[in-house]
XYZ file of C-alpha atoms in Angstrom:
783
model
C -0.485 32.846 17.299
C -2.044 31.634 20.473
C -0.362 34.671 22.350
C -1.869 36.913 19.919
C -5.244 35.299 20.239
C -5.131 35.505 24.015
C -4.387 39.300 23.733
C -6.966 40.160 21.125
C -9.733 38.082 22.570
C -11.850 37.694 19.483
C -15.664 37.262 19.363
C -15.566 34.633 16.643
C -12.812 32.833 14.859
C -13.041 31.934 11.091
C -11.123 29.071 9.776
C -10.100 28.443 6.116
C -11.973 25.286 5.597
C -15.350 23.824 4.421
C -18.467 25.325 6.222
C -20.129 21.902 5.994
C -17.740 20.900 8.919
C -19.135 23.500 11.340
C -21.076 20.872 13.194
C -17.914 18.829 13.755
C -16.000 21.596 15.413
C -17.142 20.917 18.944
C -15.447 17.391 18.644
C -12.035 19.258 18.598
C -12.527 19.522 22.424
C -12.721 15.787 22.786
C -9.353 14.544 24.092
C -9.924 11.327 21.951
C -9.603 13.526 18.764
C -5.815 13.409 18.449
C -4.053 14.793 15.376
C -3.070 14.337 12.819
C -6.644 13.904 11.682
C -8.542 15.271 8.586
C -11.884 16.379 7.622
C -13.325 14.176 4.891
C -15.927 15.153 2.502
C -17.655 12.826 0.278
C -20.700 12.506 -1.859
C -23.250 10.042 -0.459
C -23.562 7.010 -2.913
C -20.339 8.150 -4.630
C -17.502 7.852 -2.011
C -15.014 8.086 -4.678
C -15.879 11.808 -5.205
C -14.235 13.031 -1.875
C -11.515 15.416 -0.389
C -9.524 15.625 2.705
C -8.627 18.498 4.825
C -5.705 17.487 7.010
C -4.718 19.094 10.345
C -1.636 18.401 12.376
C -0.950 19.368 16.090
C 1.172 22.257 14.963
C -1.217 23.354 12.254
C -2.276 26.942 13.067
C -6.023 26.118 11.968
C -5.945 23.200 14.486
C -4.533 25.352 17.437
C -7.008 28.245 16.537
C -9.884 25.742 16.754
C -8.731 24.198 20.090
C -8.288 27.715 21.536
C -11.806 28.856 20.666
C -13.475 25.581 21.785
C -11.620 25.977 25.176
C -12.592 29.564 25.452
C -16.073 28.983 24.341
C -15.693 31.306 21.412
C -17.768 30.437 18.143
C -15.838 29.093 15.178
C -16.882 28.809 11.655
C -15.195 27.569 8.607
C -15.077 30.129 5.825
C -13.778 28.582 2.505
C -15.760 27.632 -0.641
C -18.231 24.790 0.494
C -17.324 21.293 -0.421
C -20.836 21.008 -2.101
C -19.495 23.446 -4.756
C -15.871 22.163 -4.756
C -16.752 18.622 -5.384
C -19.601 19.439 -7.931
C -17.056 21.721 -9.896
C -14.405 18.879 -9.919
C -17.120 16.385 -11.308
C -18.024 18.816 -13.939
C -14.372 19.222 -15.201
C -13.721 15.607 -15.094
C -14.456 13.252 -18.066
C -17.129 10.703 -17.390
C -16.013 7.277 -16.571
C -17.305 4.047 -14.984
C -15.179 4.599 -11.677
C -14.217 8.338 -11.481
C -11.021 8.949 -9.409
C -11.412 10.212 -5.980
C -9.854 13.579 -4.833
C -7.218 11.381 -3.290
C -5.498 8.335 -4.465
C -7.775 5.489 -3.296
C -4.912 2.897 -3.206
C -1.454 4.357 -3.055
C 1.471 1.998 -2.596
C 3.575 1.701 0.325
C 5.176 5.209 1.380
C 2.913 7.279 -0.897
C 0.353 9.748 -0.008
C -3.084 11.044 -1.394
C -2.782 13.171 -4.650
C -3.832 16.673 -4.454
C -7.456 17.596 -6.035
C -7.940 18.106 -9.428
C -8.431 22.014 -8.889
C -5.177 22.350 -6.973
C -6.728 24.022 -3.945
C -10.010 22.680 -2.552
C -8.525 19.615 -0.986
C -6.045 21.381 0.849
C -7.833 24.375 2.465
C -6.051 24.092 5.874
C -2.557 24.921 4.421
C 0.135 23.019 6.486
C 3.390 24.624 5.462
C 5.675 25.506 8.093
C 5.212 29.311 7.279
C 1.468 29.482 8.479
C 0.619 31.798 11.093
C -2.704 33.131 12.365
C -3.691 36.671 13.509
C -6.889 37.959 15.000
C -8.862 40.787 13.224
C -6.817 43.828 14.451
C -9.726 46.382 14.375
C -12.128 45.721 11.483
C -12.954 43.846 8.413
C -9.786 44.966 6.593
C -7.581 42.629 8.534
C -7.273 38.960 7.912
C -4.967 36.133 9.128
C -1.834 35.432 7.059
C -0.247 32.273 6.435
C 2.171 30.763 3.981
C 0.263 28.976 1.284
C 1.237 28.813 -2.450
C -1.951 29.526 -4.551
C -2.393 28.935 -8.400
C -2.017 31.897 -10.688
C -4.267 32.162 -14.000
C -6.944 33.926 -15.551
C -10.431 34.458 -13.956
C -12.689 34.384 -16.857
C -12.946 30.682 -16.833
C -12.992 30.337 -20.685
C -11.803 27.006 -22.327
C -9.009 28.633 -23.987
C -7.586 30.176 -20.908
C -3.853 29.996 -20.198
C -2.691 27.028 -18.194
C -2.755 27.652 -14.269
C 0.702 28.348 -12.908
C 1.275 27.486 -9.268
C 3.175 29.962 -7.466
C 5.132 29.601 -4.132
C 5.091 33.219 -2.414
C 7.549 31.990 0.237
C 9.862 30.705 -2.467
C 9.673 34.076 -4.138
C 10.410 36.052 -0.902
C 13.173 33.631 -0.045
C 14.703 34.149 -3.517
C 14.585 37.909 -3.157
C 16.397 37.454 0.289
C 19.192 35.407 -1.650
C 17.911 31.924 -0.149
C 17.580 28.817 -2.390
C 15.576 27.000 0.230
C 12.207 28.616 1.177
C 11.712 26.631 4.337
C 15.223 27.629 5.610
C 14.415 31.486 4.764
C 11.222 31.106 6.684
C 12.952 29.518 9.756
C 15.502 32.163 9.885
C 13.181 35.275 9.196
C 10.249 34.134 11.215
C 10.124 30.994 13.094
C 13.654 31.218 14.828
C 13.226 34.979 15.463
C 9.871 34.804 16.963
C 9.209 38.469 16.753
C 7.954 39.082 13.069
C 4.683 40.902 13.356
C 1.746 39.591 11.330
C 1.422 42.743 9.561
C 4.826 42.384 8.062
C 3.953 38.932 6.614
C 0.666 40.501 5.063
C 2.698 43.317 3.517
C 5.043 40.722 2.003
C 2.258 38.699 0.594
C 0.645 41.818 -0.777
C 4.086 42.600 -2.652
C 4.322 39.239 -4.039
C 0.693 39.277 -5.269
C 0.817 42.684 -6.774
C -0.543 42.383 -10.428
C -1.918 38.976 -9.819
C -5.342 38.088 -11.349
C -6.832 35.068 -9.523
C -8.205 32.313 -11.530
C -11.863 31.452 -11.525
C -11.773 28.947 -8.602
C -9.521 30.980 -6.550
C -11.609 34.106 -6.968
C -14.701 32.145 -5.839
C -12.914 31.006 -2.740
C -11.901 34.465 -1.701
C -15.289 35.820 -2.515
C -16.879 33.251 -0.228
C -14.340 34.281 2.427
C -15.341 37.797 2.249
C -19.059 36.810 2.266
C -18.358 34.726 5.568
C -16.653 37.722 7.124
C -19.610 40.084 6.295
C -22.012 37.535 7.823
C -19.995 37.445 10.933
C -20.088 41.366 11.357
C -23.764 41.384 10.458
C -24.500 38.690 13.173
C -23.081 41.233 15.656
C -19.536 40.055 16.195
C -17.132 43.021 16.513
C -13.836 41.413 17.032
C -13.353 38.742 14.164
C -10.166 36.673 13.816
C -9.468 34.874 10.450
C -7.070 32.000 10.156
C -6.098 31.540 6.317
C -3.297 31.197 3.961
C -1.276 34.513 3.818
C -1.771 34.376 -0.017
C -5.380 35.334 0.584
C -4.633 38.279 2.821
C -4.574 40.976 0.237
C -7.794 39.887 -1.159
C -9.416 40.010 2.429
C -8.078 43.121 3.833
C -10.890 45.294 1.919
C -14.218 43.596 2.038
C -15.673 45.944 -0.443
C -19.286 45.779 -1.773
C -21.024 42.429 -1.670
C -22.731 42.510 -5.107
C -19.619 41.468 -7.086
C -19.033 38.500 -4.750
C -22.657 37.482 -4.958
C -22.439 37.314 -8.761
C -19.333 35.442 -8.767
C -21.016 32.912 -6.460
C -24.400 32.861 -8.195
C -25.291 29.598 -9.955
C -22.434 27.443 -8.761
C -23.102 23.597 -9.190
C -24.139 21.712 -6.041
C -23.910 18.088 -4.881
C -25.031 16.549 -1.609
C -22.034 16.300 0.785
C -21.411 14.463 3.901
C -18.602 15.255 6.199
C -16.649 13.509 9.178
C -13.347 13.267 10.897
C -10.959 10.623 9.924
C -7.499 9.623 11.145
C -4.496 10.989 9.192
C -0.715 10.211 9.276
C 2.235 12.229 9.116
C 3.492 10.284 6.106
C 0.615 11.787 4.279
C 1.540 15.200 5.139
C 4.905 14.975 3.532
C 4.934 16.999 0.155
C 7.501 14.478 -1.105
C 4.844 11.918 -1.098
C 2.417 13.489 -3.398
C 0.163 15.857 -1.161
C 0.276 19.325 -2.681
C -0.198 21.126 0.528
C 2.125 19.177 2.772
C 5.452 19.708 4.223
C 8.589 17.656 3.879
C 9.309 17.190 7.668
C 6.061 17.072 9.751
C 7.956 15.219 12.556
C 10.455 17.971 12.851
C 7.946 20.675 13.164
C 5.840 18.571 15.614
C 8.987 18.325 17.778
C 9.647 22.049 17.635
C 6.123 22.696 18.679
C 6.185 20.225 21.490
C 9.768 21.079 22.703
C 10.266 24.936 22.763
C 13.093 24.704 25.202
C 16.394 22.985 24.039
C 14.896 21.592 20.892
C 18.208 20.611 19.279
C 19.449 18.717 22.367
C 16.144 16.932 22.693
C 16.031 15.875 19.109
C 19.574 14.564 18.915
C 18.973 12.594 22.216
C 15.749 11.145 20.610
C 17.749 10.223 17.526
C 20.148 8.358 19.708
C 17.432 6.491 21.211
C 16.042 5.505 17.722
C 19.536 4.217 16.667
C 20.026 2.316 19.919
C 16.528 0.615 19.360
C 18.274 -0.835 16.251
C 21.289 -2.044 18.172
C 23.606 0.689 16.973
C 26.207 1.960 19.280
C 25.377 5.594 20.231
C 26.626 7.056 23.578
C 26.059 10.216 25.563
C 29.240 11.605 24.119
C 27.993 11.104 20.618
C 24.964 13.296 21.464
C 27.097 16.027 23.122
C 29.352 16.161 20.157
C 26.413 16.227 17.781
C 24.793 19.179 19.571
C 28.161 20.922 19.418
C 28.487 20.586 15.741
C 24.794 21.452 15.000
C 25.319 24.688 16.913
C 28.632 25.495 15.319
C 27.108 25.031 11.820
C 24.342 27.387 12.599
C 26.894 30.077 13.861
C 29.120 29.638 10.655
C 26.110 29.928 8.545
C 24.690 32.989 10.216
C 21.566 31.202 11.494
C 19.939 32.290 14.665
C 19.310 28.610 15.582
C 20.255 25.164 14.146
C 17.669 24.009 11.856
C 16.819 20.576 10.201
C 19.823 20.963 7.856
C 22.304 21.316 10.631
C 20.954 18.538 12.858
C 20.882 16.315 9.996
C 24.441 16.816 9.159
C 25.256 16.356 12.799
C 23.406 13.156 12.841
C 25.172 11.856 9.799
C 28.772 12.819 10.739
C 28.735 11.916 14.539
C 25.748 9.550 15.311
C 25.839 7.585 12.178
C 29.649 8.187 11.179
C 28.894 8.720 7.771
C 26.475 5.851 6.960
C 23.448 6.844 5.010
C 21.386 3.993 5.943
C 20.765 5.107 9.705
C 20.300 8.656 8.482
C 17.371 7.369 6.299
C 15.917 5.584 9.214
C 15.998 8.990 11.300
C 14.411 10.519 8.226
C 11.593 8.051 8.135
C 10.988 7.810 11.921
C 11.598 11.269 13.164
C 11.734 13.856 10.385
C 8.475 12.606 8.648
C 7.389 10.643 11.509
C 5.107 7.517 11.860
C 2.137 8.961 13.919
C -1.532 8.148 13.095
C -4.297 10.207 14.557
C -7.362 8.908 16.223
C -11.104 10.088 16.317
C -13.523 9.580 19.262
C -16.565 7.115 19.095
C -18.926 10.125 18.794
C -17.542 10.889 15.379
C -20.182 10.421 12.677
C -19.463 7.257 10.833
C -21.161 4.631 8.617
C -22.198 1.688 10.398
C -19.469 -0.512 8.710
C -16.674 1.839 10.079
C -18.060 1.555 13.517
C -18.193 -2.072 13.225
C -14.644 -2.492 12.121
C -13.646 -0.189 15.013
C -15.349 -2.662 17.599
C -13.647 -5.723 15.898
C -10.275 -4.122 16.000
C -10.700 -3.452 19.698
C -12.037 -6.899 20.436
C -9.194 -8.569 18.437
C -6.700 -6.114 19.749
C -5.494 -5.094 16.273
C -4.689 -1.428 16.707
C -4.572 0.413 13.302
C -0.942 1.651 12.986
C 0.637 3.912 10.318
C 3.922 2.116 10.889
C 4.254 -1.024 8.675
C 4.468 -4.041 11.076
C 4.413 -7.936 10.594
C 1.862 -10.215 12.187
C 2.427 -13.919 12.528
C -0.676 -15.935 13.342
C -1.325 -19.384 14.758
C -4.523 -20.422 13.329
C -4.882 -22.948 16.169
C -5.651 -20.161 18.565
C -9.085 -18.879 18.390
C -7.861 -15.135 18.709
C -5.474 -15.607 15.757
C -8.050 -17.266 13.691
C -10.589 -14.406 14.120
C -7.875 -11.961 13.217
C -7.180 -14.005 10.070
C -10.692 -14.070 8.987
C -11.169 -10.237 9.613
C -8.147 -9.502 7.425
C -9.415 -11.763 4.589
C -12.905 -10.100 4.776
C -11.410 -6.790 4.667
C -9.477 -8.002 1.427
C -12.667 -8.862 -0.081
C -14.341 -5.523 0.327
C -11.302 -3.679 -1.005
C -9.581 -2.605 2.465
C -6.080 -3.968 2.001
C -5.079 -3.285 5.570
C -3.129 -6.524 5.604
C -0.870 -8.041 2.947
C -0.194 -11.731 2.993
C 3.283 -12.808 3.082
C 5.229 -16.178 3.377
C 4.592 -17.670 6.792
C 7.644 -18.302 8.950
C 8.021 -21.890 9.600
C 6.350 -24.928 8.267
C 2.622 -25.979 8.938
C -0.686 -25.055 7.355
C -1.931 -23.568 10.644
C 0.743 -20.547 10.369
C -0.206 -17.419 8.361
C 1.738 -14.268 8.175
C 0.630 -10.620 7.187
C 2.050 -7.076 6.883
C -0.250 -4.549 8.371
C -0.321 -0.788 7.406
C -3.194 1.383 8.022
C -3.790 4.223 5.325
C -6.261 7.027 5.739
C -7.809 6.419 2.370
C -9.189 3.309 3.801
C -12.089 5.304 5.267
C -13.250 6.055 1.877
C -13.081 2.398 0.926
C -15.176 1.628 4.046
C -17.650 4.194 3.114
C -17.782 2.847 -0.436
C -18.106 -0.795 0.856
C -20.864 0.169 3.274
C -23.299 -0.166 0.393
C -22.885 -3.996 0.749
C -23.730 -4.226 4.507
C -23.590 -2.653 8.069
C -20.920 -5.286 9.271
C -17.689 -6.647 7.911
C -18.981 -10.264 7.410
C -22.310 -9.080 5.748
C -20.426 -6.707 3.551
C -18.019 -9.259 2.501
C -20.674 -11.793 1.772
C -22.834 -9.563 -0.347
C -19.685 -8.532 -2.208
C -18.638 -12.025 -3.061
C -22.182 -12.893 -4.195
C -22.132 -9.875 -6.475
C -18.558 -10.762 -7.731
C -19.812 -14.323 -8.574
C -23.068 -12.838 -10.341
C -21.104 -10.395 -12.417
C -18.589 -13.009 -13.573
C -21.509 -15.296 -14.387
C -23.233 -12.565 -16.355
C -26.204 -12.386 -14.032
C -27.747 -9.182 -13.041
C -26.171 -7.602 -10.051
C -26.521 -4.407 -7.956
C -23.552 -2.582 -9.652
C -22.537 -2.504 -13.360
C -18.924 -2.389 -12.959
C -16.048 -3.611 -10.700
C -16.338 -3.094 -7.025
C -13.837 -2.252 -4.301
C -12.394 -5.732 -4.300
C -11.422 -5.763 -7.924
C -12.839 -7.119 -11.248
C -15.305 -9.813 -11.272
C -13.963 -13.354 -12.012
C -14.197 -14.213 -15.712
C -12.642 -17.528 -15.747
C -13.182 -20.946 -13.882
C -9.759 -20.433 -12.164
C -10.646 -17.021 -10.864
C -13.977 -18.274 -9.681
C -12.360 -21.043 -7.702
C -9.954 -18.429 -6.267
C -13.139 -16.631 -4.920
C -14.194 -19.849 -3.203
C -10.678 -20.234 -1.653
C -11.048 -16.708 -0.301
C -14.514 -17.528 0.945
C -13.205 -20.214 3.203
C -10.299 -18.151 4.439
C -12.739 -15.480 5.375
C -15.351 -17.852 6.915
C -18.183 -16.831 4.740
C -20.467 -19.820 5.004
C -23.505 -17.955 3.553
C -21.597 -16.976 0.501
C -19.842 -20.159 -0.197
C -22.990 -22.304 -1.555
C -23.466 -19.537 -4.211
C -19.894 -19.815 -5.339
C -19.831 -23.580 -5.502
C -23.011 -23.585 -7.448
C -21.555 -21.215 -9.863
C -18.357 -23.331 -10.127
C -20.315 -26.526 -10.799
C -22.440 -24.924 -13.476
C -19.352 -23.157 -15.164
C -17.284 -26.288 -14.924
C -20.119 -28.501 -16.435
C -20.143 -26.149 -19.627
C -16.155 -25.705 -19.918
C -14.700 -28.437 -22.210
C -11.393 -26.952 -22.119
C -9.050 -29.336 -20.020
C -6.437 -26.365 -19.307
C -9.380 -24.489 -17.853
C -10.310 -27.321 -15.469
C -6.579 -27.836 -14.613
C -6.191 -24.186 -13.797
C -9.385 -24.340 -11.502
C -8.386 -27.511 -9.537
C -5.491 -26.342 -7.222
C -7.576 -23.583 -5.765
C -10.444 -26.041 -4.858
C -7.941 -28.506 -3.480
C -6.445 -25.832 -1.092
C -9.820 -24.724 -0.154
C -10.824 -28.274 0.869
C -7.707 -28.343 3.039
C -8.507 -24.977 4.590
C -11.882 -26.465 5.560
C -10.040 -28.871 7.699
C -7.395 -26.880 9.126
C -9.542 -23.871 9.956
C -12.711 -25.921 11.039
C -14.682 -24.246 8.308
C -17.413 -26.178 6.741
C -16.699 -26.809 2.978
C -19.652 -29.230 1.949
C -19.731 -29.649 -1.744
C -16.115 -28.919 -2.427
C -15.310 -32.784 -2.582
C -17.853 -33.658 -5.114
C -16.560 -30.585 -7.535
C -12.967 -31.697 -6.931
C -13.620 -35.409 -7.944
C -15.569 -34.240 -10.950
C -12.956 -31.849 -12.159
C -10.084 -34.415 -11.684
C -12.079 -37.200 -13.484
C -12.563 -34.934 -16.274
C -8.890 -33.846 -16.289
C -7.734 -37.464 -16.453
C -10.081 -38.270 -19.265
C -9.151 -35.194 -21.447
C -5.516 -35.066 -20.829
C -4.625 -37.295 -23.764
C -6.400 -35.004 -26.283
C -4.843 -31.921 -24.368
C -1.248 -32.886 -25.220
C -1.809 -33.555 -28.908
C -0.278 -31.114 -31.555
C 1.305 -28.630 -29.014
C 3.912 -26.075 -30.105
C 6.580 -24.958 -27.598
C 4.598 -22.292 -26.019
C 1.480 -24.238 -25.560
C 3.737 -27.189 -24.122
C 5.199 -24.815 -21.612
C 1.699 -23.494 -20.506
C 0.430 -27.045 -20.048
C 3.510 -28.262 -18.336
C 2.800 -25.514 -15.640
C -0.924 -26.938 -15.289
C 0.269 -30.434 -14.988
C 2.725 -29.615 -12.236
C 0.001 -27.758 -10.427
C -2.642 -30.253 -10.597
C 0.062 -33.160 -9.502
C 1.005 -31.053 -6.383
C -2.745 -30.723 -5.721
C -3.219 -34.398 -6.131
C -0.753 -35.156 -3.593
C -3.282 -33.799 -0.933
C -5.865 -36.188 -2.365
C -4.678 -39.647 -1.548
C -7.873 -41.390 -2.697
C -7.263 -40.039 -6.343
C -3.405 -40.307 -6.545
C -3.409 -43.747 -8.273
C -5.883 -42.530 -10.944
C -4.005 -39.591 -11.779
C -0.686 -41.456 -11.994
C -2.347 -44.021 -14.081
C -3.580 -41.204 -16.611
C -0.089 -39.797 -16.892
C 1.477 -43.227 -17.509
C -0.984 -43.835 -20.361
C -0.164 -40.435 -22.061
C 3.639 -40.859 -21.402
C 3.743 -43.947 -23.422
C 2.686 -42.029 -26.595
C 5.411 -41.553 -29.289
C 3.979 -38.195 -30.667
C 4.493 -36.042 -27.403
C 6.097 -32.825 -27.236
C 9.619 -33.363 -25.803
C 9.018 -31.013 -22.907
C 5.667 -32.962 -22.019
C 7.316 -36.368 -22.429
C 10.341 -35.544 -20.413
C 8.237 -34.126 -17.432
C 5.810 -36.840 -17.265
C 8.780 -39.482 -17.219
C 10.286 -37.535 -14.386
C 7.035 -37.355 -12.427
C 6.474 -41.167 -12.851
C 9.984 -41.879 -11.754
C 9.828 -39.797 -8.653
C 6.418 -41.492 -7.831
C 7.893 -44.934 -8.193
C 5.449 -45.956 -10.937
C 8.078 -46.843 -13.474
C 11.489 -48.217 -12.888
C 14.943 -46.348 -13.663
C 15.783 -48.759 -16.373
C 12.574 -47.821 -18.259
C 13.414 -44.155 -17.843
C 16.920 -44.666 -19.085
C 15.395 -46.360 -22.112
C 13.047 -43.501 -22.761
C 15.860 -41.013 -22.490
C 18.148 -43.030 -24.806
C 15.212 -43.102 -27.382
C 14.466 -39.470 -27.176
C 18.272 -38.684 -27.777
C 18.590 -41.022 -30.694
C 20.207 -39.648 -33.710
C 16.723 -39.944 -35.577
C 15.162 -37.208 -33.421
C 15.962 -33.471 -34.098
C 18.463 -32.003 -31.412
C 15.871 -29.451 -30.285
C 13.418 -32.296 -29.736
C 15.931 -34.117 -27.515
C 16.806 -30.865 -25.603
C 13.228 -30.264 -24.830
C 12.907 -33.765 -23.450
C 15.898 -33.145 -21.310
C 14.639 -29.780 -20.078
C 11.312 -31.221 -19.094
C 12.872 -34.205 -17.408
C 15.324 -32.123 -15.436
C 13.217 -29.100 -14.587
C 13.192 -28.063 -11.084
C 16.346 -30.053 -9.688
C 19.600 -31.653 -10.904
C 20.012 -34.049 -7.877
C 18.842 -36.949 -10.146
C 22.074 -36.489 -12.417
C 24.255 -36.172 -9.200
C 23.085 -39.607 -7.808
C 22.365 -41.445 -11.117
C 25.627 -41.645 -13.034
C 23.697 -43.798 -15.688
C 21.475 -40.956 -16.688
C 24.266 -38.521 -16.556
C 26.254 -40.657 -18.881
C 23.352 -40.764 -21.433
C 23.037 -36.947 -21.442
C 26.855 -36.719 -21.678
C 27.085 -39.200 -24.621
C 24.326 -37.306 -26.455
C 25.974 -33.922 -26.001
C 29.372 -35.007 -27.121
C 27.934 -36.699 -30.222
C 26.312 -33.426 -31.362
C 27.837 -31.619 -34.295
C 28.930 -28.026 -33.825
C 25.874 -26.474 -35.530
C 23.481 -28.579 -33.628
C 25.120 -27.848 -30.259
C 24.673 -24.029 -31.047
C 21.120 -24.784 -31.731
C 20.300 -26.415 -28.469
C 22.720 -24.446 -26.220
C 19.937 -21.833 -25.169
C 17.689 -24.733 -24.028
C 20.418 -26.512 -22.133
C 21.562 -23.316 -20.640
C 18.028 -22.535 -19.394
C 17.726 -26.112 -17.930
C 20.940 -26.222 -16.058
C 20.938 -22.559 -15.169
C 17.934 -23.377 -12.897
C 20.027 -25.736 -10.884
C 21.362 -24.707 -7.521
C 25.204 -23.945 -7.586
C 26.019 -26.969 -5.483
C 24.192 -29.228 -7.954
C 25.864 -27.652 -10.864
C 29.392 -28.085 -9.215
C 28.668 -31.702 -8.328
C 27.498 -32.484 -11.931
C 30.409 -30.771 -13.428
C 32.811 -32.484 -10.979
C 31.596 -35.926 -12.055
C 31.790 -35.193 -15.784
C 35.209 -33.658 -15.539
C 36.341 -36.782 -13.480
C 35.036 -38.968 -16.145
C 32.699 -40.738 -13.757
C 29.575 -40.306 -15.749
C 28.244 -43.564 -17.078
C 30.819 -45.654 -15.225
C 28.618 -46.663 -12.429
C 24.913 -46.734 -11.775
C 23.107 -45.256 -8.850
C 22.867 -48.817 -7.201
C 26.547 -49.685 -7.746
C 29.180 -48.759 -5.130
C 32.973 -48.125 -5.636
C 34.722 -50.062 -2.717
C 37.671 -47.945 -2.882
C 35.859 -44.650 -2.546
C 33.740 -46.087 0.040
C 36.551 -47.294 2.346
C 37.377 -44.075 4.192
C 33.717 -43.584 5.001
C 33.219 -47.143 6.163
C 36.448 -46.913 8.299
C 35.136 -43.730 9.985
C 31.669 -45.159 10.671
C 33.352 -48.270 12.427
C 35.556 -46.134 14.460
C 32.561 -44.110 15.657
C 30.779 -47.288 16.528
C 33.868 -48.747 18.367
C 34.293 -51.640 15.967
C 37.374 -52.840 14.356
């Protein structure tokens, strides 16, 4: 394509894309604008209404733009303006509180944006491997062909029109040639030959399109392209080059009169649109990940574009380097044999050059020795690729985007498409600032970092998984309504979340980018915890005031118990991170006092499900009180008072007895008495099983070391009737199934040897202890 442009020397180049981006074309000459990048169009104030036009380095549109910019040739985009495309999409979508964007705003790891609702407007620069471009070869009847599948359907736009059928012209040509893989046919017929004239491709598209009636949106797009071409000739340009999807070529060869096109374009709906460049990733170009105009192997085509000489040898050498980086043994001999195999497969299959299929089979058979896992690694890192583009500082951005870029540079946190782990030591100022940035971004809905379990122990450690996704730019544009800097936006968003959760008037009437508003006291305390993690001192007093008000009005003890752990953690974070947390202590003290006072009433009249739910709250509060030494005794006293009641649900009674035993508040003899009483013949077997489940939940070591308790359970079990045993078996299975395998083996060994109940935890068996004593004396050198 570039050679043809050099030969033709056009006066102007027209590119299939939104005309609103004409003012951004000059940035293509900036070396800091590195593909893959995308044009982003969005409606101000409604960033969720947006669309992307991606470009890769091997995209014909991108190469045509770079050629024209270097040569000083004017460049214009010629597709239907985004102001109409986004307005049309809004008109066809049902109203909702949060309309979906043109791309998926929060895809999971490994996914890409969804195609636009109209099937075409969000993918104007087609990126399939069959794309080519050609200059105007002598007048308005010539256009630039490329391979692009366009939808087929009626043009009347009626409500009862037939469903749109998406066609793949390259697929139809490949099928006619006897190929079942369109990309392979394109490689054999065009890419690897290198001598296919553009006129031949245009004629092939005309044959495929024969008898086709474009649907309404497609007809408008092609009408606008013809209109742009007429404008170029009217402006005095004689040699016009058009870069577009080959599907459009038959519609652009003959411009015809302007009146029908003007009528088709008259009265189109409009919205105000802003455009900018944003970084893109090769993962988002892969059609397998959901982007309709993508390709399955962008990394492969990038390699072919960058390494025209000996591409097979260079590809396999790079694959060997990737495998060596993973400590897999791959030698130069492997690479040589893989090259021979790939070339031999191409000869056997009658291909002019080995393609991706041949090199993949060579990698699998020779470099990976038949193992599929390394092949998947090559697929992810090389065939798809993990490249993230970049845009220069001169690119139009909202202030929030620019502030984040500055912070990323200062904190040395470069956005990357590749998922990577980040371990932080909060005792270091740089790591502490990184943590605060990631937490603040999470509050405004930009989930660049996902928290994971920290390696090692200590509250000063924090671990994240980082992965930058292109749709985060939409999230930043949306969050810019809250502030011009990341801290300001996060503070405003927190205040709004709290106001919405409290029923007070807020700026927006629905959930914002950080998710739904807190509706319970526990969710509200979770917001306070996030405020401390993000170091938002201006938002924290507002949150604490709302918590205090909500807690004073909430009489449900379970709500208070659910809220306490987050506040206790937040109080600890205030110490570890050096974040001021004034006011937290008073709220924590008040909540705990009310929990202790209301616990007795909360455990009354519980069914099985309610008892299980309450048990989770009791465990969470007990773990939190462990961080509050000043209130530990009061909490244990409340538990002991409740545990002495005879009307407790077995699950609650057993768990409270275990907590008090572990805390040293009650002796083992009293626990044995309580267990014996709960397992007496007068109690239903299910009640006894529930007591055992509550007492033993979490660990079976107590039964390993206390033969007396094990004997009580053993005696109770052996005394059950067959019918009663069947009834309690599910409960017992759930209890003992939660123990670790070594614990279960030790308990089973003691029972099978008849040791259960013979000795207590404090008694010693001299005969069993003699070998151990003799060994210790030998080590000490004693006789």
